[in-house]
Tab-separated table of C-alpha atoms in Angstrom:
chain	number	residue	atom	x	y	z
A	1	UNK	CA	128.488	98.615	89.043
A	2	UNK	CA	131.933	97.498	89.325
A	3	UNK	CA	133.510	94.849	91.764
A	4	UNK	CA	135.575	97.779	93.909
A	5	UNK	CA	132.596	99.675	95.606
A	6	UNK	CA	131.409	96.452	97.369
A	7	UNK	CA	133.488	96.941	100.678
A	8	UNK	CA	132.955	100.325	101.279
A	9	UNK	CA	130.242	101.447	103.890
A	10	UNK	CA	127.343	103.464	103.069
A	11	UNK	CA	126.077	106.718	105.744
A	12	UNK	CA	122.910	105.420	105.215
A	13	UNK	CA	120.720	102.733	106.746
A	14	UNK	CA	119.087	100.359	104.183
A	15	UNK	CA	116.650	98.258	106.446
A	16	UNK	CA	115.965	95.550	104.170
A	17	UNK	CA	112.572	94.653	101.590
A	18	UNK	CA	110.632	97.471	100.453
A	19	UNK	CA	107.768	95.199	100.812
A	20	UNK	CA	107.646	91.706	102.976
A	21	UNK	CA	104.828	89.287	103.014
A	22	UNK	CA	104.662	85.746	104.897
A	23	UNK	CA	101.986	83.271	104.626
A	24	UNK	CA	100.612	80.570	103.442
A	25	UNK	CA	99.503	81.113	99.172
A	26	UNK	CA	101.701	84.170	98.989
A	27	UNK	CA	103.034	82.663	95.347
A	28	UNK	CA	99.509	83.021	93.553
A	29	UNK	CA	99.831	86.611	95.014
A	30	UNK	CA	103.531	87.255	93.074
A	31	UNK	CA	102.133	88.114	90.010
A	32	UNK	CA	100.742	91.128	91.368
A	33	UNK	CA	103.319	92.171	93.918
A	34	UNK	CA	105.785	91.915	90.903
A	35	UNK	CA	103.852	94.035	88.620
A	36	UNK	CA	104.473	96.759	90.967
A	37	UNK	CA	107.861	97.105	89.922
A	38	UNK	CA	108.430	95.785	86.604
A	39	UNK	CA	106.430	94.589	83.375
A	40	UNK	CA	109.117	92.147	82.385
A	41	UNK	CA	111.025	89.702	84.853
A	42	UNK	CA	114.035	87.797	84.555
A	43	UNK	CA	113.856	84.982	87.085
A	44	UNK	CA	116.920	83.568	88.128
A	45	UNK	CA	116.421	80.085	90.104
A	46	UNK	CA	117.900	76.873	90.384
A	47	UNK	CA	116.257	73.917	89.202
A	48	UNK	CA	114.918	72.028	91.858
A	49	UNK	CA	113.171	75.483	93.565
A	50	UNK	CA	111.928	76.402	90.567
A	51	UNK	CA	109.918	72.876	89.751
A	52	UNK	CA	108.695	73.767	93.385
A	53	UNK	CA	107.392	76.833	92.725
A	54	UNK	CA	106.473	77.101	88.748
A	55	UNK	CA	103.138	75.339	89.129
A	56	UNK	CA	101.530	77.820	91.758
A	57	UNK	CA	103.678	81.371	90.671
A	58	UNK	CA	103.617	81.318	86.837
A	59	UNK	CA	99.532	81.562	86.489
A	60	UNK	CA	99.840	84.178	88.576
A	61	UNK	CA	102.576	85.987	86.340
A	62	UNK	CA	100.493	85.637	83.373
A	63	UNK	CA	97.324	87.005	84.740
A	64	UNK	CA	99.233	89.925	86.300
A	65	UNK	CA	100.489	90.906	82.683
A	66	UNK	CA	104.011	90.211	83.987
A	67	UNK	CA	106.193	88.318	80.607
A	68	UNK	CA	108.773	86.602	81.854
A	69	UNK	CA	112.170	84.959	80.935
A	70	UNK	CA	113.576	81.889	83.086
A	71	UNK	CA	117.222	81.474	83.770
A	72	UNK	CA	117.775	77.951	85.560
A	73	UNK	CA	121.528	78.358	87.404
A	74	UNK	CA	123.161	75.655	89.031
A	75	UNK	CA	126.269	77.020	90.120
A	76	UNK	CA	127.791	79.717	92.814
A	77	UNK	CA	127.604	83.186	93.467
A	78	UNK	CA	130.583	85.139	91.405
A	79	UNK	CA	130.555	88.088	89.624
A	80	UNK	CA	131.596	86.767	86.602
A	81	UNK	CA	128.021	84.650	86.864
A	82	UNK	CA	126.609	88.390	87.580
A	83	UNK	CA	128.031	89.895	84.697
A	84	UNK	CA	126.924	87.342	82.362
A	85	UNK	CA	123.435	86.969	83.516
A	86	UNK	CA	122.635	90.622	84.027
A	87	UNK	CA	123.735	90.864	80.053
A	88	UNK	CA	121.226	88.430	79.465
A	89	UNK	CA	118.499	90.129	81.586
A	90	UNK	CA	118.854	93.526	79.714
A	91	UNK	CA	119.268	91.884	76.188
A	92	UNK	CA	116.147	90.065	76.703
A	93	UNK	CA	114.234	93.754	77.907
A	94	UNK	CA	113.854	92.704	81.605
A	95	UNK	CA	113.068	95.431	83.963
A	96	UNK	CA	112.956	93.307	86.806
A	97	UNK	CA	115.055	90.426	88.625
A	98	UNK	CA	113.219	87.857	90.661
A	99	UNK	CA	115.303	85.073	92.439
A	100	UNK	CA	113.639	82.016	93.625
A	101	UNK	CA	115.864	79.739	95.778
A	102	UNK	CA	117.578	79.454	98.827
A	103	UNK	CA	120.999	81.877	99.996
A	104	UNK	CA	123.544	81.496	96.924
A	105	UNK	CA	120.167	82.604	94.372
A	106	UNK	CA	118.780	85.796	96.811
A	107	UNK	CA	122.638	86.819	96.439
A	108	UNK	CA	123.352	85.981	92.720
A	109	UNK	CA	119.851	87.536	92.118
A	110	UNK	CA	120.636	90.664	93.912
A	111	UNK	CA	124.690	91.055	92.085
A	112	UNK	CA	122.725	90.416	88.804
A	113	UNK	CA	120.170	93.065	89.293
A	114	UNK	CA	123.149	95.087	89.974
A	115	UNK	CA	125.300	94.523	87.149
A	116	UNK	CA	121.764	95.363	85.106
A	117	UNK	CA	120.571	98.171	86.517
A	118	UNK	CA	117.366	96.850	87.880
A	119	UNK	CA	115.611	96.142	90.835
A	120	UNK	CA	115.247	92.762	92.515
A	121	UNK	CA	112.841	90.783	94.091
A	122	UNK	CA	113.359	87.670	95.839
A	123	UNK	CA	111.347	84.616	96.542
A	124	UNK	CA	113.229	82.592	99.153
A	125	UNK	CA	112.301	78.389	98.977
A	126	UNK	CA	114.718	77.817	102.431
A	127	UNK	CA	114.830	79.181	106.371
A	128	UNK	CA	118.545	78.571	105.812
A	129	UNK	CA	119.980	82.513	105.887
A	130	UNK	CA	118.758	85.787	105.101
A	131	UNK	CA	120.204	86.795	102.551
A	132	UNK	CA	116.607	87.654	100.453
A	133	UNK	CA	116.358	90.165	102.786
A	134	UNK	CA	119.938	92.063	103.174
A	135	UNK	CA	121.278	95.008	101.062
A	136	UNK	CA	124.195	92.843	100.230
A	137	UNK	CA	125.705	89.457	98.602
A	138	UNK	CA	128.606	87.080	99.226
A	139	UNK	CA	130.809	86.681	96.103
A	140	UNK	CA	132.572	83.740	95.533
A	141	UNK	CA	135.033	82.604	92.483
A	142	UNK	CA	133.780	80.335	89.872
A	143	UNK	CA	135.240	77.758	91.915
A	144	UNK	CA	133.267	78.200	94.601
A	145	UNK	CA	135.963	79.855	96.948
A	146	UNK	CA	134.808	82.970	99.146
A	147	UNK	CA	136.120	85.979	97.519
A	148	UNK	CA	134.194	89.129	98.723
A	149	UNK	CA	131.017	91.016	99.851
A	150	UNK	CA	129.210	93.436	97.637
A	151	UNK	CA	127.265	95.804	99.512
A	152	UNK	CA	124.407	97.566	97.398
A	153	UNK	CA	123.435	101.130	97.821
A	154	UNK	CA	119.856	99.886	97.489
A	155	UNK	CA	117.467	97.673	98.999
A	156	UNK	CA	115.901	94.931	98.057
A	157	UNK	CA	112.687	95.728	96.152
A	158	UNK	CA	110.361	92.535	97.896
A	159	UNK	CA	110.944	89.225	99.701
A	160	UNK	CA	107.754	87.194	99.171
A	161	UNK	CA	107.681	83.765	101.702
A	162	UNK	CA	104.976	81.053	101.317
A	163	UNK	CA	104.616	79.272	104.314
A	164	UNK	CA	103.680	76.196	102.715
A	165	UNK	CA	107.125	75.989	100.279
A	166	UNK	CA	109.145	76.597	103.846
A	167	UNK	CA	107.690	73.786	105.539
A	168	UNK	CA	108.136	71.469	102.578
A	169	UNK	CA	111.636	72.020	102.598
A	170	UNK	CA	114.269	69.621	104.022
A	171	UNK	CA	114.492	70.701	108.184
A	172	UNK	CA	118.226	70.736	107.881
A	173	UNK	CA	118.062	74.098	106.277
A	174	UNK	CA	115.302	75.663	108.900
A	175	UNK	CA	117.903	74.278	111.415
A	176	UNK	CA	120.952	76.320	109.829
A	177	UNK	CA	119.036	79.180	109.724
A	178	UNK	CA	118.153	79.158	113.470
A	179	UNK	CA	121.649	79.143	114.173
A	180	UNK	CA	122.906	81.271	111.514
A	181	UNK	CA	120.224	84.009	112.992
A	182	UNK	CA	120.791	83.379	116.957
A	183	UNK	CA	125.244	83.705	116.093
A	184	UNK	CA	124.045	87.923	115.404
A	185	UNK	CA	123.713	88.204	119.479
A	186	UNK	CA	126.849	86.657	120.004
A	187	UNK	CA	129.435	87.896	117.119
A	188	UNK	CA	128.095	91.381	117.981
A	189	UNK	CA	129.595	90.948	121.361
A	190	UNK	CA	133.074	90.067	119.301
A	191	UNK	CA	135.986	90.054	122.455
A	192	UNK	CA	133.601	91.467	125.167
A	193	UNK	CA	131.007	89.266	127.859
A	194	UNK	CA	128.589	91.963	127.379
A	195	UNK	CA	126.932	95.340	125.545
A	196	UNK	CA	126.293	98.403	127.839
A	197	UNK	CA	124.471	101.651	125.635
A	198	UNK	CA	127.050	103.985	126.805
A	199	UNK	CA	129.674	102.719	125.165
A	200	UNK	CA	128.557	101.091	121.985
A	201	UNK	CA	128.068	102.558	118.491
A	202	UNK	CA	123.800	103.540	118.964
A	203	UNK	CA	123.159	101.236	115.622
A	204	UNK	CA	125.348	98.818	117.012
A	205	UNK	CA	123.748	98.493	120.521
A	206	UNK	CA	120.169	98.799	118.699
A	207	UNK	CA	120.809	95.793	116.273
A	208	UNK	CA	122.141	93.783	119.641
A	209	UNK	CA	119.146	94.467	121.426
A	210	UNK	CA	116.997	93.165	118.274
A	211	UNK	CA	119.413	90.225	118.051
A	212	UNK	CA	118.394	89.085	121.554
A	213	UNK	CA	114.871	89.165	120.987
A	214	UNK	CA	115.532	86.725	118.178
A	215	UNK	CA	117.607	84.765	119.668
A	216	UNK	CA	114.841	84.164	122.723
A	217	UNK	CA	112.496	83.304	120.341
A	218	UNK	CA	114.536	81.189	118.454
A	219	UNK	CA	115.675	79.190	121.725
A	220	UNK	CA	111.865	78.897	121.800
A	221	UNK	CA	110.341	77.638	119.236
A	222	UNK	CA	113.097	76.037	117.500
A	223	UNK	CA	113.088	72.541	118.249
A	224	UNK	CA	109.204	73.052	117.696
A	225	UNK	CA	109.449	74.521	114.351
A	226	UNK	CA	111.901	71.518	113.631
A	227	UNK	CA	109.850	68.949	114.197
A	228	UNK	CA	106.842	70.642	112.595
A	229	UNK	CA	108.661	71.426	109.345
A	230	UNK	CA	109.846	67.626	109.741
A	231	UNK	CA	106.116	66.901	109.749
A	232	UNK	CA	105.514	69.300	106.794
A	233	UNK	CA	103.163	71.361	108.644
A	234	UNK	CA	102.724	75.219	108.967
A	235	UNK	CA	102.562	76.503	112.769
A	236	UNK	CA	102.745	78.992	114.850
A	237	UNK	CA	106.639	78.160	115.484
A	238	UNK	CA	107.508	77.489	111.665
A	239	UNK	CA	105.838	81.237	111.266
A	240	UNK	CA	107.961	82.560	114.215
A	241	UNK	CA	111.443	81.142	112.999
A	242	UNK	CA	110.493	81.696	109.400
A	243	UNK	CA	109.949	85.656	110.106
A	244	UNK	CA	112.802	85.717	112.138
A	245	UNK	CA	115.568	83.763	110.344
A	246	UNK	CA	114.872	86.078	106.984
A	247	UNK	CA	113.073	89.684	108.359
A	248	UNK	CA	114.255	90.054	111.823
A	249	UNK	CA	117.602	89.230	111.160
A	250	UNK	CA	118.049	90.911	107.597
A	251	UNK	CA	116.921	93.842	109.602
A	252	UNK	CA	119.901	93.477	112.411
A	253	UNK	CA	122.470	92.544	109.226
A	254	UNK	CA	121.352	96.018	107.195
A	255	UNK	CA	121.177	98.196	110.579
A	256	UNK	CA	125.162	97.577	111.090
A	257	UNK	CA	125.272	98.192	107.081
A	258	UNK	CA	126.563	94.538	107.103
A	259	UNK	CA	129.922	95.522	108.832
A	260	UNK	CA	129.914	94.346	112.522
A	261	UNK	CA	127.123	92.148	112.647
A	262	UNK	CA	129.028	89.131	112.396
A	263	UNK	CA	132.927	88.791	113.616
A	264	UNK	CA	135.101	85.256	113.928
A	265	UNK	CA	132.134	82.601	113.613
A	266	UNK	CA	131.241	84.026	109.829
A	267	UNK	CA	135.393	84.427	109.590
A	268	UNK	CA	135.582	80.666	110.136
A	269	UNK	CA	133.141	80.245	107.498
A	270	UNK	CA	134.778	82.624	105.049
A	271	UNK	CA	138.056	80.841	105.909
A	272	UNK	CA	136.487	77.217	105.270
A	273	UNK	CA	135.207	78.089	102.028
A	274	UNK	CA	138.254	79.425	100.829
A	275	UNK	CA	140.885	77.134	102.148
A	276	UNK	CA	138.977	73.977	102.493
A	277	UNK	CA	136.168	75.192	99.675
A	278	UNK	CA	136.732	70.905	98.627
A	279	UNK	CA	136.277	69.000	102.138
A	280	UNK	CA	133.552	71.461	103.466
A	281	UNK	CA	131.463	71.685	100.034
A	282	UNK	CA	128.180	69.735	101.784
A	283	UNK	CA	128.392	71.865	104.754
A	284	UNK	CA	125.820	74.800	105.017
A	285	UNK	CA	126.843	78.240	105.399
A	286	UNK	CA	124.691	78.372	109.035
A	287	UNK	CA	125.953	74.814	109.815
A	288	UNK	CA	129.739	75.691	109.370
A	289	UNK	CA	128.502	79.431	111.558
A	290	UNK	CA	127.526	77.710	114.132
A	291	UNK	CA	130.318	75.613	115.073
A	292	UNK	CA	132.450	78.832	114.454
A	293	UNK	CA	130.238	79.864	117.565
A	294	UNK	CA	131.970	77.857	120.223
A	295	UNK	CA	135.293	80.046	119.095
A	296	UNK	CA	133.554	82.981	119.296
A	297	UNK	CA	131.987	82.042	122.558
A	298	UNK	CA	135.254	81.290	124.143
A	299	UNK	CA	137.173	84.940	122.767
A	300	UNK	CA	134.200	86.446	124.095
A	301	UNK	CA	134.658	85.151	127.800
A	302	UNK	CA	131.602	82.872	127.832
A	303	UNK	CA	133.112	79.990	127.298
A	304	UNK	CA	130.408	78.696	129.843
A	305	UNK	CA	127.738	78.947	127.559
A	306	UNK	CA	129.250	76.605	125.155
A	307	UNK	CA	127.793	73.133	126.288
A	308	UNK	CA	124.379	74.802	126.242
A	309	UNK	CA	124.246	76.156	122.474
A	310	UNK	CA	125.717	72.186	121.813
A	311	UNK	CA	122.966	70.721	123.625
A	312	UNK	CA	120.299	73.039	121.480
A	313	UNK	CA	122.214	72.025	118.769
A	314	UNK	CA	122.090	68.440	119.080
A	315	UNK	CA	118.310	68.740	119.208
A	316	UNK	CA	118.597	70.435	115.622
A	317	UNK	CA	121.062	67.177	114.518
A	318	UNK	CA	123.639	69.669	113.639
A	319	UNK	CA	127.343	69.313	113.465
A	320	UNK	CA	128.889	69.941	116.459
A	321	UNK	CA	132.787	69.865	115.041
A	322	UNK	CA	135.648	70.830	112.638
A	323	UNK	CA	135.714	67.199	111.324
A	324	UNK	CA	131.781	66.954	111.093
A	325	UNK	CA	131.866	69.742	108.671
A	326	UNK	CA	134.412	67.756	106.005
A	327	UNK	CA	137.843	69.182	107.629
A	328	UNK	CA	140.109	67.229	109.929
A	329	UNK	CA	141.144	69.255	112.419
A	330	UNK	CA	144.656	68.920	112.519
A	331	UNK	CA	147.225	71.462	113.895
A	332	UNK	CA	148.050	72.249	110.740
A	333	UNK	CA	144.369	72.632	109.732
A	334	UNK	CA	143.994	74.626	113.018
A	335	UNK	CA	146.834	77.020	111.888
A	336	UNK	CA	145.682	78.083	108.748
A	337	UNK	CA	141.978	79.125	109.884
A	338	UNK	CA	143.932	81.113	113.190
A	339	UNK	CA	145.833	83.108	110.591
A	340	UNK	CA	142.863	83.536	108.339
A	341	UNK	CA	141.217	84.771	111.524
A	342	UNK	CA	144.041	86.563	113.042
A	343	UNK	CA	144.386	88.776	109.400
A	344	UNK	CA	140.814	89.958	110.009
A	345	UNK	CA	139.397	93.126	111.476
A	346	UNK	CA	137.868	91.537	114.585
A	347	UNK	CA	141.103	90.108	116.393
A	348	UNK	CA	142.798	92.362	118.115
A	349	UNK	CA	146.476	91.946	116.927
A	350	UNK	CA	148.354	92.767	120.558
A	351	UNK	CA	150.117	89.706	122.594
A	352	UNK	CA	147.031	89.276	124.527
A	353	UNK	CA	144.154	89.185	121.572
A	354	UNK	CA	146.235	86.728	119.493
A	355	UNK	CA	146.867	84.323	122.348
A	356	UNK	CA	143.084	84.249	122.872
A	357	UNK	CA	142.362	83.640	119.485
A	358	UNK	CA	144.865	80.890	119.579
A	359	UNK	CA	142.992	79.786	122.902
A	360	UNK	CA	139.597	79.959	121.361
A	361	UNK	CA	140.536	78.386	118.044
A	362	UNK	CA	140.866	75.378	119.797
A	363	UNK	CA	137.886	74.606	120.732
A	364	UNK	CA	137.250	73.409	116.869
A	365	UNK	CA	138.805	70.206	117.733
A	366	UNK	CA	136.708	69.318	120.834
């Protein structure tokens, strides 16, 4: 697969894992599941997920009858990584990719079973997006600027979460994940205060009705699945936001084939990784979405609702501001993400729709 099919979107509805399973020892069960679709695995993980998981998952591998080759990556999601990982995978006879990790591994694991010619399966160690779950990845350059998306004209073969790896992972990236999950109900809205079925798209208005259901649930248990992951324990709330953050909303993402899911809060991101990729590096992807929210709140006509997502947000510890992400937000800092925004597909480029977005863009610096 080459790098100039990944924008272009498919007639048909992918809607995520073939198979999903949540719960608590679902990485003694691996072994199995992967022997469903492959003999031979070439695991792609990064080191520290991998120490978490190689005790419990390998045993398992070995008395499925699954071999297996280890790849320990370290670095970002590119498709020059791809290309040189997916020759490894076929020269060593894999038949099957399985990422363990959190986002930039379930994409680089996905673009690498696609430059092979294999299927993927993906073990996700962090709440933080869901990108095990969707039928595409996020490409970046080898220096870690955002450079594309590469939608796949397949799904994802599995997505296997243990409950107990989730909750043992730092609450920071259960906290991005909330938000990166609950910004689907508002994006979708993208320059409108509301949805009506009668004149949306019927995938469109299907996914938006999914994406409030999540975003209820998300308002709450949150805070509750916060503080229990904080306590490394496995409850009813860590289940809820932990099926919700990766399933739920890999469904909504896949339903709008990745295309109008997400509008000027995952712009802002895009834009921050690729003109402030150095000042922003420590900020997550559903940390730097959410404050991207209170810009897409405002373009949306609910700039009302803004002091209530901060005040949910404070309860998470998240950053609230341009400057708590890494970037100063300086006019001239201001300027560049408007015209980064403004040269997307989700601005309307009349009079009116720029002067909201320079309105809305704004509200970064507050």
């Amino acid at each position: 697969m080459g790098n100039g099919i990944n924008n272009v979107m498919d007639s048909a509805v992918k809607f995520g894992a073939g198979r999903y399973r949540q719960g608590r020892g679902v990485l003694e069960h691996c072994g199995q599941e992967i022997r469903r679709f492959g003999k031979k695995a070439y695991i792609v993980s990064g080191p520290k997920a991998f120490d978490a998981v190689k005790d419990r998952l390998l045993p398992g591998l070995t008395e499925a009858g699954v071999e297996f080759v280890a790849e320990i990556y370290d670095g970002v999601c590119s498709y020059e990584a791809a290309d040189a990982l997916g020759k490894k995978c076929l020269d060593a006879g894999c038949d099957e990719v399985v990422g363990i990790g959190g986002g930039v591994i379930m994409d680089l694991s996905k673009a690498v079973a696609g430059k092979a010619g294999v299927g993927v399966i993906n073990i996700p160690t962090s709440i933080a997006t869901c990108a095990a779950f969707t039928a595409m990845s996020v490409m970046y350059t080898p220096q870690g600027a955002m450079k594309d998306n590469w939608r796949y004209e397949y799904e994802t073969d599995g997505v296997y979460v243990d409950l107990d790896v989730i909750s043992g992972c730092p609450c920071r990236y259960a906290a991005a994940g909330i938000l990166d999950a609950m910004a689907k109900k508002i994006e979708m809205l993208n320059g409108r205060p509301a949805m009506e079925p009668d004149t949306a798209a019927f995938d469109l208005y299907t996914a938006y009705r999914m994406s409030e259901f999540a975003y209820d649930l998300l308002e709450r248990y949150g805070h509750q699945a916060i503080e229990d992951i904080r306590r490394g324990t496995v409850t009813k709330a860590v289940e809820y936001v932990t099926y919700i953050n990766i399933a739920v909303t890999g469904i909504i993402s896949n339903i709008t084939r990745s295309f109008n899911q997400s509008a000027l809060a995952h712009m802002i991101y895009y834009g921050i990784r690729t003109c402030f990729t150095r000042e922003a590096r420590q900020a997550l992807h559903g940390e730097i979405v959410a404050v991207g929210l209170f810009v897409q709140l405002h373009y949306n006509g609910l700039g009302g609702e803004m002091e209530n997502l901060k005040e949910f947000m404070r309860h998470l510890d998240m950053p609230l501001s341009l400057r708590e992400l890494g970037v100063e937000a300086t006019e001239a800092n201001l300027l560049i993400l408007e015209q980064y925004l403004a040269d997307s597909p989700y601005v309307e480029r009349t009079e009116k729709g720029l002067g909201m977005l320079h309105e809305s863009i704004r509200k970064l610096s507050e």
